[in-house]
PDB file of C-alpha atoms in Angstrom:
ATOM      1  CA  UNK A  25      63.740 128.020  99.332  1.00 64.00           C
ATOM      2  CA  UNK A  26      67.189 129.036 100.541  1.00 63.00           C
ATOM      3  CA  UNK A  27      69.014 131.311  98.182  1.00 60.00           C
ATOM      4  CA  UNK A  28      72.855 131.874  98.656  1.00 61.00           C
ATOM      5  CA  UNK A  29      74.201 135.322  98.666  1.00 64.00           C
ATOM      6  CA  UNK A  30      77.891 134.498  99.805  1.00 58.00           C
ATOM      7  CA  UNK A  31      79.891 131.844 101.266  1.00 58.00           C
ATOM      8  CA  UNK A  32      83.467 131.711 102.463  1.00 59.00           C
ATOM      9  CA  UNK A  33      85.465 128.452 102.945  1.00 53.00           C
ATOM     10  CA  UNK A  34      88.954 127.650 104.011  1.00 50.00           C
ATOM     11  CA  UNK A  35      90.205 124.137 104.163  1.00 48.00           C
ATOM     12  CA  UNK A  36      86.816 122.583 104.166  1.00 51.00           C
ATOM     13  CA  UNK A  37      85.813 124.698 106.912  1.00 57.00           C
ATOM     14  CA  UNK A  38      83.005 127.346 106.631  1.00 59.00           C
ATOM     15  CA  UNK A  39      84.060 130.636 107.711  1.00 62.00           C
ATOM     16  CA  UNK A  40      81.008 132.739 106.894  1.00 77.00           C
ATOM     17  CA  UNK A  41      77.823 132.316 104.866  1.00 87.00           C
ATOM     18  CA  UNK A  42      74.775 134.477 103.951  1.00 91.00           C
ATOM     19  CA  UNK A  43      71.626 132.833 102.582  1.00 94.00           C
ATOM     20  CA  UNK A  44      68.344 134.596 101.942  1.00 95.00           C
ATOM     21  CA  UNK A  45      65.372 132.788 103.765  1.00 96.00           C
ATOM     22  CA  UNK A  46      61.662 133.479 103.303  1.00 96.00           C
ATOM     23  CA  UNK A  47      59.916 134.371 106.540  1.00 97.00           C
ATOM     24  CA  UNK A  48      56.324 135.331 107.292  1.00 97.00           C
ATOM     25  CA  UNK A  49      55.499 138.300 109.556  1.00 96.00           C
ATOM     26  CA  UNK A  50      52.690 137.320 112.099  1.00 95.00           C
ATOM     27  CA  UNK A  51      50.891 140.818 112.071  1.00 94.00           C
ATOM     28  CA  UNK A  52      49.811 140.759 108.517  1.00 95.00           C
ATOM     29  CA  UNK A  53      50.978 137.421 107.151  1.00 95.00           C
ATOM     30  CA  UNK A  54      53.101 139.286 104.649  1.00 96.00           C
ATOM     31  CA  UNK A  55      56.218 137.609 103.393  1.00 96.00           C
ATOM     32  CA  UNK A  56      59.735 138.987 104.266  1.00 96.00           C
ATOM     33  CA  UNK A  57      63.059 138.003 103.370  1.00 96.00           C
ATOM     34  CA  UNK A  58      65.497 137.197 106.317  1.00 97.00           C
ATOM     35  CA  UNK A  59      69.270 136.376 106.289  1.00 97.00           C
ATOM     36  CA  UNK A  60      70.789 133.121 107.430  1.00 97.00           C
ATOM     37  CA  UNK A  61      74.399 133.732 108.437  1.00 96.00           C
ATOM     38  CA  UNK A  62      77.223 132.356 110.495  1.00 95.00           C
ATOM     39  CA  UNK A  63      76.680 132.712 114.038  1.00 96.00           C
ATOM     40  CA  UNK A  64      78.642 135.613 115.561  1.00 95.00           C
ATOM     41  CA  UNK A  65      79.035 137.731 118.660  1.00 95.00           C
ATOM     42  CA  UNK A  66      76.250 140.000 117.513  1.00 97.00           C
ATOM     43  CA  UNK A  67      73.894 137.070 117.851  1.00 97.00           C
ATOM     44  CA  UNK A  68      75.028 136.119 121.289  1.00 97.00           C
ATOM     45  CA  UNK A  69      74.622 139.795 122.235  1.00 97.00           C
ATOM     46  CA  UNK A  70      70.966 139.748 121.193  1.00 98.00           C
ATOM     47  CA  UNK A  71      70.577 136.569 123.270  1.00 97.00           C
ATOM     48  CA  UNK A  72      72.109 138.254 126.428  1.00 97.00           C
ATOM     49  CA  UNK A  73      70.318 141.577 126.002  1.00 97.00           C
ATOM     50  CA  UNK A  74      66.887 140.567 124.473  1.00 96.00           C
ATOM     51  CA  UNK A  75      66.284 136.735 124.431  1.00 96.00           C
ATOM     52  CA  UNK A  76      67.439 135.729 128.052  1.00 94.00           C
ATOM     53  CA  UNK A  77      65.057 137.688 130.164  1.00 93.00           C
ATOM     54  CA  UNK A  78      61.942 136.736 128.071  1.00 93.00           C
ATOM     55  CA  UNK A  79      63.054 133.016 128.154  1.00 93.00           C
ATOM     56  CA  UNK A  80      63.530 133.078 131.850  1.00 89.00           C
ATOM     57  CA  UNK A  81      59.923 134.290 132.561  1.00 89.00           C
ATOM     58  CA  UNK A  82      58.538 131.776 130.125  1.00 90.00           C
ATOM     59  CA  UNK A  83      57.511 128.254 130.703  1.00 89.00           C
ATOM     60  CA  UNK A  84      59.534 127.068 127.526  1.00 93.00           C
ATOM     61  CA  UNK A  85      61.621 123.912 128.073  1.00 93.00           C
ATOM     62  CA  UNK A  86      64.760 125.882 126.737  1.00 94.00           C
ATOM     63  CA  UNK A  87      64.281 128.559 129.138  1.00 92.00           C
ATOM     64  CA  UNK A  88      67.744 127.755 130.829  1.00 92.00           C
ATOM     65  CA  UNK A  89      69.717 127.264 127.501  1.00 95.00           C
ATOM     66  CA  UNK A  90      72.730 129.545 127.554  1.00 96.00           C
ATOM     67  CA  UNK A  91      73.811 130.152 123.980  1.00 97.00           C
ATOM     68  CA  UNK A  92      76.924 132.092 125.196  1.00 95.00           C
ATOM     69  CA  UNK A  93      78.119 128.839 126.928  1.00 95.00           C
ATOM     70  CA  UNK A  94      77.223 126.707 124.007  1.00 95.00           C
ATOM     71  CA  UNK A  95      79.369 128.847 121.886  1.00 94.00           C
ATOM     72  CA  UNK A  96      82.333 128.374 124.224  1.00 93.00           C
ATOM     73  CA  UNK A  97      81.764 124.701 124.557  1.00 91.00           C
ATOM     74  CA  UNK A  98      80.948 123.721 120.779  1.00 93.00           C
ATOM     75  CA  UNK A  99      82.288 126.645 118.562  1.00 90.00           C
ATOM     76  CA  UNK A 100      85.134 128.420 120.108  1.00 86.00           C
ATOM     77  CA  UNK A 101      87.578 125.390 119.590  1.00 74.00           C
ATOM     78  CA  UNK A 102      87.594 125.761 115.881  1.00 68.00           C
ATOM     79  CA  UNK A 103      87.949 121.942 115.225  1.00 76.00           C
ATOM     80  CA  UNK A 104      85.546 121.781 112.349  1.00 87.00           C
ATOM     81  CA  UNK A 105      83.157 119.365 114.298  1.00 94.00           C
ATOM     82  CA  UNK A 106      80.573 121.902 115.085  1.00 95.00           C
ATOM     83  CA  UNK A 107      78.987 124.873 113.059  1.00 95.00           C
ATOM     84  CA  UNK A 108      76.808 127.826 114.349  1.00 96.00           C
ATOM     85  CA  UNK A 109      74.064 129.556 112.465  1.00 97.00           C
ATOM     86  CA  UNK A 110      71.597 132.325 112.980  1.00 98.00           C
ATOM     87  CA  UNK A 111      68.661 134.043 111.057  1.00 98.00           C
ATOM     88  CA  UNK A 112      68.457 137.825 111.238  1.00 98.00           C
ATOM     89  CA  UNK A 113      65.603 139.940 110.206  1.00 97.00           C
ATOM     90  CA  UNK A 114      65.142 143.720 110.944  1.00 95.00           C
ATOM     91  CA  UNK A 115      68.576 143.878 112.575  1.00 95.00           C
ATOM     92  CA  UNK A 116      67.541 141.455 115.459  1.00 97.00           C
ATOM     93  CA  UNK A 117      68.533 137.439 115.861  1.00 98.00           C
ATOM     94  CA  UNK A 118      65.344 135.596 115.020  1.00 98.00           C
ATOM     95  CA  UNK A 119      66.757 132.279 115.627  1.00 98.00           C
ATOM     96  CA  UNK A 120      69.894 130.249 116.208  1.00 98.00           C
ATOM     97  CA  UNK A 121      71.225 126.698 115.562  1.00 98.00           C
ATOM     98  CA  UNK A 122      74.210 124.553 116.125  1.00 97.00           C
ATOM     99  CA  UNK A 123      75.173 121.637 113.952  1.00 97.00           C
ATOM    100  CA  UNK A 124      77.362 118.652 114.582  1.00 96.00           C
ATOM    101  CA  UNK A 125      78.722 117.955 111.011  1.00 96.00           C
ATOM    102  CA  UNK A 126      81.242 115.338 111.865  1.00 95.00           C
ATOM    103  CA  UNK A 127      80.987 112.048 114.095  1.00 95.00           C
ATOM    104  CA  UNK A 128      77.522 111.393 113.909  1.00 97.00           C
ATOM    105  CA  UNK A 129      75.792 108.431 112.082  1.00 97.00           C
ATOM    106  CA  UNK A 130      72.110 107.620 111.178  1.00 98.00           C
ATOM    107  CA  UNK A 131      70.209 105.579 113.523  1.00 96.00           C
ATOM    108  CA  UNK A 132      68.352 103.949 110.672  1.00 96.00           C
ATOM    109  CA  UNK A 133      71.570 102.912 108.814  1.00 97.00           C
ATOM    110  CA  UNK A 134      74.773 103.287 110.703  1.00 96.00           C
ATOM    111  CA  UNK A 135      77.056 103.105 107.656  1.00 96.00           C
ATOM    112  CA  UNK A 136      75.815 106.342 106.702  1.00 97.00           C
ATOM    113  CA  UNK A 137      76.886 109.857 108.238  1.00 97.00           C
ATOM    114  CA  UNK A 138      74.518 112.724 108.969  1.00 98.00           C
ATOM    115  CA  UNK A 139      74.365 116.338 110.252  1.00 98.00           C
ATOM    116  CA  UNK A 140      73.103 116.236 113.747  1.00 98.00           C
ATOM    117  CA  UNK A 141      71.270 119.482 115.234  1.00 98.00           C
ATOM    118  CA  UNK A 142      72.614 119.996 118.467  1.00 97.00           C
ATOM    119  CA  UNK A 143      70.564 122.951 119.401  1.00 97.00           C
ATOM    120  CA  UNK A 144      67.882 124.803 117.530  1.00 98.00           C
ATOM    121  CA  UNK A 145      65.711 127.689 118.951  1.00 97.00           C
ATOM    122  CA  UNK A 146      63.809 130.462 117.520  1.00 97.00           C
ATOM    123  CA  UNK A 147      63.346 133.942 119.444  1.00 97.00           C
ATOM    124  CA  UNK A 148      60.738 133.953 122.171  1.00 96.00           C
ATOM    125  CA  UNK A 149      58.565 136.276 120.343  1.00 96.00           C
ATOM    126  CA  UNK A 150      58.459 133.923 117.331  1.00 96.00           C
ATOM    127  CA  UNK A 151      56.927 131.062 119.182  1.00 94.00           C
ATOM    128  CA  UNK A 152      53.270 129.839 119.223  1.00 88.00           C
ATOM    129  CA  UNK A 153      53.657 129.681 122.935  1.00 83.00           C
ATOM    130  CA  UNK A 154      54.139 133.299 123.323  1.00 81.00           C
ATOM    131  CA  UNK A 155      52.332 135.076 120.388  1.00 77.00           C
ATOM    132  CA  UNK A 156      53.505 138.222 119.248  1.00 90.00           C
ATOM    133  CA  UNK A 157      52.259 140.204 116.418  1.00 91.00           C
ATOM    134  CA  UNK A 158      55.601 141.675 115.630  1.00 90.00           C
ATOM    135  CA  UNK A 159      57.021 137.907 115.547  1.00 95.00           C
ATOM    136  CA  UNK A 160      57.943 135.784 112.359  1.00 97.00           C
ATOM    137  CA  UNK A 161      56.883 132.493 111.323  1.00 96.00           C
ATOM    138  CA  UNK A 162      59.022 129.915 109.502  1.00 97.00           C
ATOM    139  CA  UNK A 163      62.246 130.749 111.267  1.00 98.00           C
ATOM    140  CA  UNK A 164      62.598 127.255 112.728  1.00 97.00           C
ATOM    141  CA  UNK A 165      61.812 125.427 109.460  1.00 97.00           C
ATOM    142  CA  UNK A 166      64.270 127.660 107.592  1.00 97.00           C
ATOM    143  CA  UNK A 167      66.887 126.636 110.063  1.00 98.00           C
ATOM    144  CA  UNK A 168      66.021 122.895 109.728  1.00 97.00           C
ATOM    145  CA  UNK A 169      65.962 123.172 105.986  1.00 96.00           C
ATOM    146  CA  UNK A 170      69.600 124.576 106.079  1.00 97.00           C
ATOM    147  CA  UNK A 171      70.539 121.622 108.095  1.00 97.00           C
ATOM    148  CA  UNK A 172      69.561 119.332 105.328  1.00 97.00           C
ATOM    149  CA  UNK A 173      71.227 121.729 102.788  1.00 95.00           C
ATOM    150  CA  UNK A 174      74.595 121.288 104.820  1.00 95.00           C
ATOM    151  CA  UNK A 175      74.106 117.684 104.799  1.00 97.00           C
ATOM    152  CA  UNK A 176      73.794 117.511 101.109  1.00 95.00           C
ATOM    153  CA  UNK A 177      76.750 119.841 100.614  1.00 93.00           C
ATOM    154  CA  UNK A 178      78.892 117.310 102.813  1.00 95.00           C
ATOM    155  CA  UNK A 179      77.679 114.418 100.625  1.00 96.00           C
ATOM    156  CA  UNK A 180      75.504 112.933 103.465  1.00 97.00           C
ATOM    157  CA  UNK A 181      72.677 112.538 101.183  1.00 97.00           C
ATOM    158  CA  UNK A 182      70.482 115.026 103.104  1.00 97.00           C
ATOM    159  CA  UNK A 183      70.390 112.914 106.244  1.00 98.00           C
ATOM    160  CA  UNK A 184      69.690 114.918 109.509  1.00 98.00           C
ATOM    161  CA  UNK A 185      69.132 113.832 112.891  1.00 98.00           C
ATOM    162  CA  UNK A 186      68.267 115.465 116.252  1.00 98.00           C
ATOM    163  CA  UNK A 187      66.657 114.802 119.695  1.00 98.00           C
ATOM    164  CA  UNK A 188      63.595 116.888 120.409  1.00 98.00           C
ATOM    165  CA  UNK A 189      62.380 118.582 123.352  1.00 96.00           C
ATOM    166  CA  UNK A 190      58.669 117.319 124.152  1.00 96.00           C
ATOM    167  CA  UNK A 191      56.903 120.498 122.887  1.00 93.00           C
ATOM    168  CA  UNK A 192      58.680 120.458 119.715  1.00 96.00           C
ATOM    169  CA  UNK A 193      57.819 117.005 118.558  1.00 97.00           C
ATOM    170  CA  UNK A 194      54.787 117.843 116.690  1.00 96.00           C
ATOM    171  CA  UNK A 195      57.021 120.326 114.731  1.00 96.00           C
ATOM    172  CA  UNK A 196      59.492 117.760 113.593  1.00 97.00           C
ATOM    173  CA  UNK A 197      56.705 115.395 112.736  1.00 97.00           C
ATOM    174  CA  UNK A 198      55.130 118.071 110.457  1.00 96.00           C
ATOM    175  CA  UNK A 199      58.554 118.582 108.868  1.00 97.00           C
ATOM    176  CA  UNK A 200      58.433 114.986 107.748  1.00 96.00           C
ATOM    177  CA  UNK A 201      61.092 113.599 110.002  1.00 98.00           C
ATOM    178  CA  UNK A 202      60.968 110.084 111.134  1.00 97.00           C
ATOM    179  CA  UNK A 203      60.054 109.375 114.833  1.00 97.00           C
ATOM    180  CA  UNK A 204      62.504 107.001 116.307  1.00 97.00           C
ATOM    181  CA  UNK A 205      61.191 106.925 119.574  1.00 97.00           C
ATOM    182  CA  UNK A 206      62.537 107.849 123.092  1.00 97.00           C
ATOM    183  CA  UNK A 207      66.410 107.398 123.441  1.00 97.00           C
ATOM    184  CA  UNK A 208      67.441 106.331 126.953  1.00 96.00           C
ATOM    185  CA  UNK A 209      70.913 107.683 126.226  1.00 95.00           C
ATOM    186  CA  UNK A 210      69.609 111.162 125.699  1.00 96.00           C
ATOM    187  CA  UNK A 211      67.242 111.702 128.690  1.00 95.00           C
ATOM    188  CA  UNK A 212      64.497 109.852 126.873  1.00 97.00           C
ATOM    189  CA  UNK A 213      64.233 112.638 124.445  1.00 98.00           C
ATOM    190  CA  UNK A 214      62.633 111.468 121.190  1.00 98.00           C
ATOM    191  CA  UNK A 215      64.979 110.974 118.203  1.00 98.00           C
ATOM    192  CA  UNK A 216      63.865 112.317 114.810  1.00 98.00           C
ATOM    193  CA  UNK A 217      65.740 111.774 111.424  1.00 98.00           C
ATOM    194  CA  UNK A 218      65.319 112.984 108.004  1.00 97.00           C
ATOM    195  CA  UNK A 219      66.283 109.830 105.994  1.00 97.00           C
ATOM    196  CA  UNK A 220      66.548 109.081 102.496  1.00 90.00           C
ATOM    197  CA  UNK A 221      67.842 105.881 100.767  1.00 86.00           C
ATOM    198  CA  UNK A 222      71.086 106.108  99.010  1.00 78.00           C
ATOM    199  CA  UNK A 223      70.589 106.348  95.252  1.00 66.00           C
ATOM    200  CA  UNK A 224      73.586 104.145  94.798  1.00 61.00           C
ATOM    201  CA  UNK A 225      71.957 101.436  96.949  1.00 56.00           C
ATOM    202  CA  UNK A 226      68.730 101.697  95.083  1.00 45.00           C
ATOM    203  CA  UNK A 227      70.410 101.327  91.868  1.00 49.00           C
ATOM    204  CA  UNK A 228      72.356  98.291  93.128  1.00 43.00           C
ATOM    205  CA  UNK A 229      69.153  96.937  94.444  1.00 41.00           C
ATOM    206  CA  UNK A 230      67.421  97.324  90.830  1.00 44.00           C
ATOM    207  CA  UNK A 231      70.256  95.627  89.214  1.00 44.00           C
ATOM    208  CA  UNK A 232      70.111  92.656  91.684  1.00 46.00           C
ATOM    209  CA  UNK A 233      66.349  92.336  90.949  1.00 47.00           C
ATOM    210  CA  UNK A 234      67.085  92.342  87.173  1.00 47.00           C
ATOM    211  CA  UNK A 235      65.346  95.664  86.679  1.00 47.00           C
ATOM    212  CA  UNK A 236      67.039  97.949  83.903  1.00 46.00           C
ATOM    213  CA  UNK A 237      67.439 101.519  84.627  1.00 39.00           C
ATOM    214  CA  UNK A 238      65.610 103.982  82.308  1.00 43.00           C
ATOM    215  CA  UNK A 239      68.844 106.287  82.237  1.00 38.00           C
TER     216      UNK A 239
END
């Protein structure tokens, strides 16, 4: 469950957010509350000082992702097309995500808009590929669920899409996303989408079929 603590919005653009998100400590499987917040310089500093070296010595497919460069390319312009978020726990960045909230449509129904997850990563010590007793579970799922929350806030009906790195495909299937197959336009990465029918179109269908609503 995502619990809002504070949100600051100006001219339909999110300036800052803080949400409580449940995480699980690997060491003892205890529950702990993290904070999902707007991506800031603090998180990029954690990437530079802590994440980067651990990623470079790993075999993970995102080992050469540069979150500082991503911030400059996608977030620094301030056009309102992209949004960045991070999860903090115990004063350290545990995960980061960049969303595209404008200009992307569902591959299942191209008439509908969705939130596109441009980049999502958990800290190296939180990954199954690099087990660490001091790490946390549920960081990636908390970020992904927040993407759906933003889709609902934007009246996109909870639709979320993304292209997955090969090793993350099982995770997105477990999260209940629809496997859209490989996409030649995105380096043959597999496309996934959280899709649900528009309630308005379901109601129209019921009327067309002569079925009265119980409401």
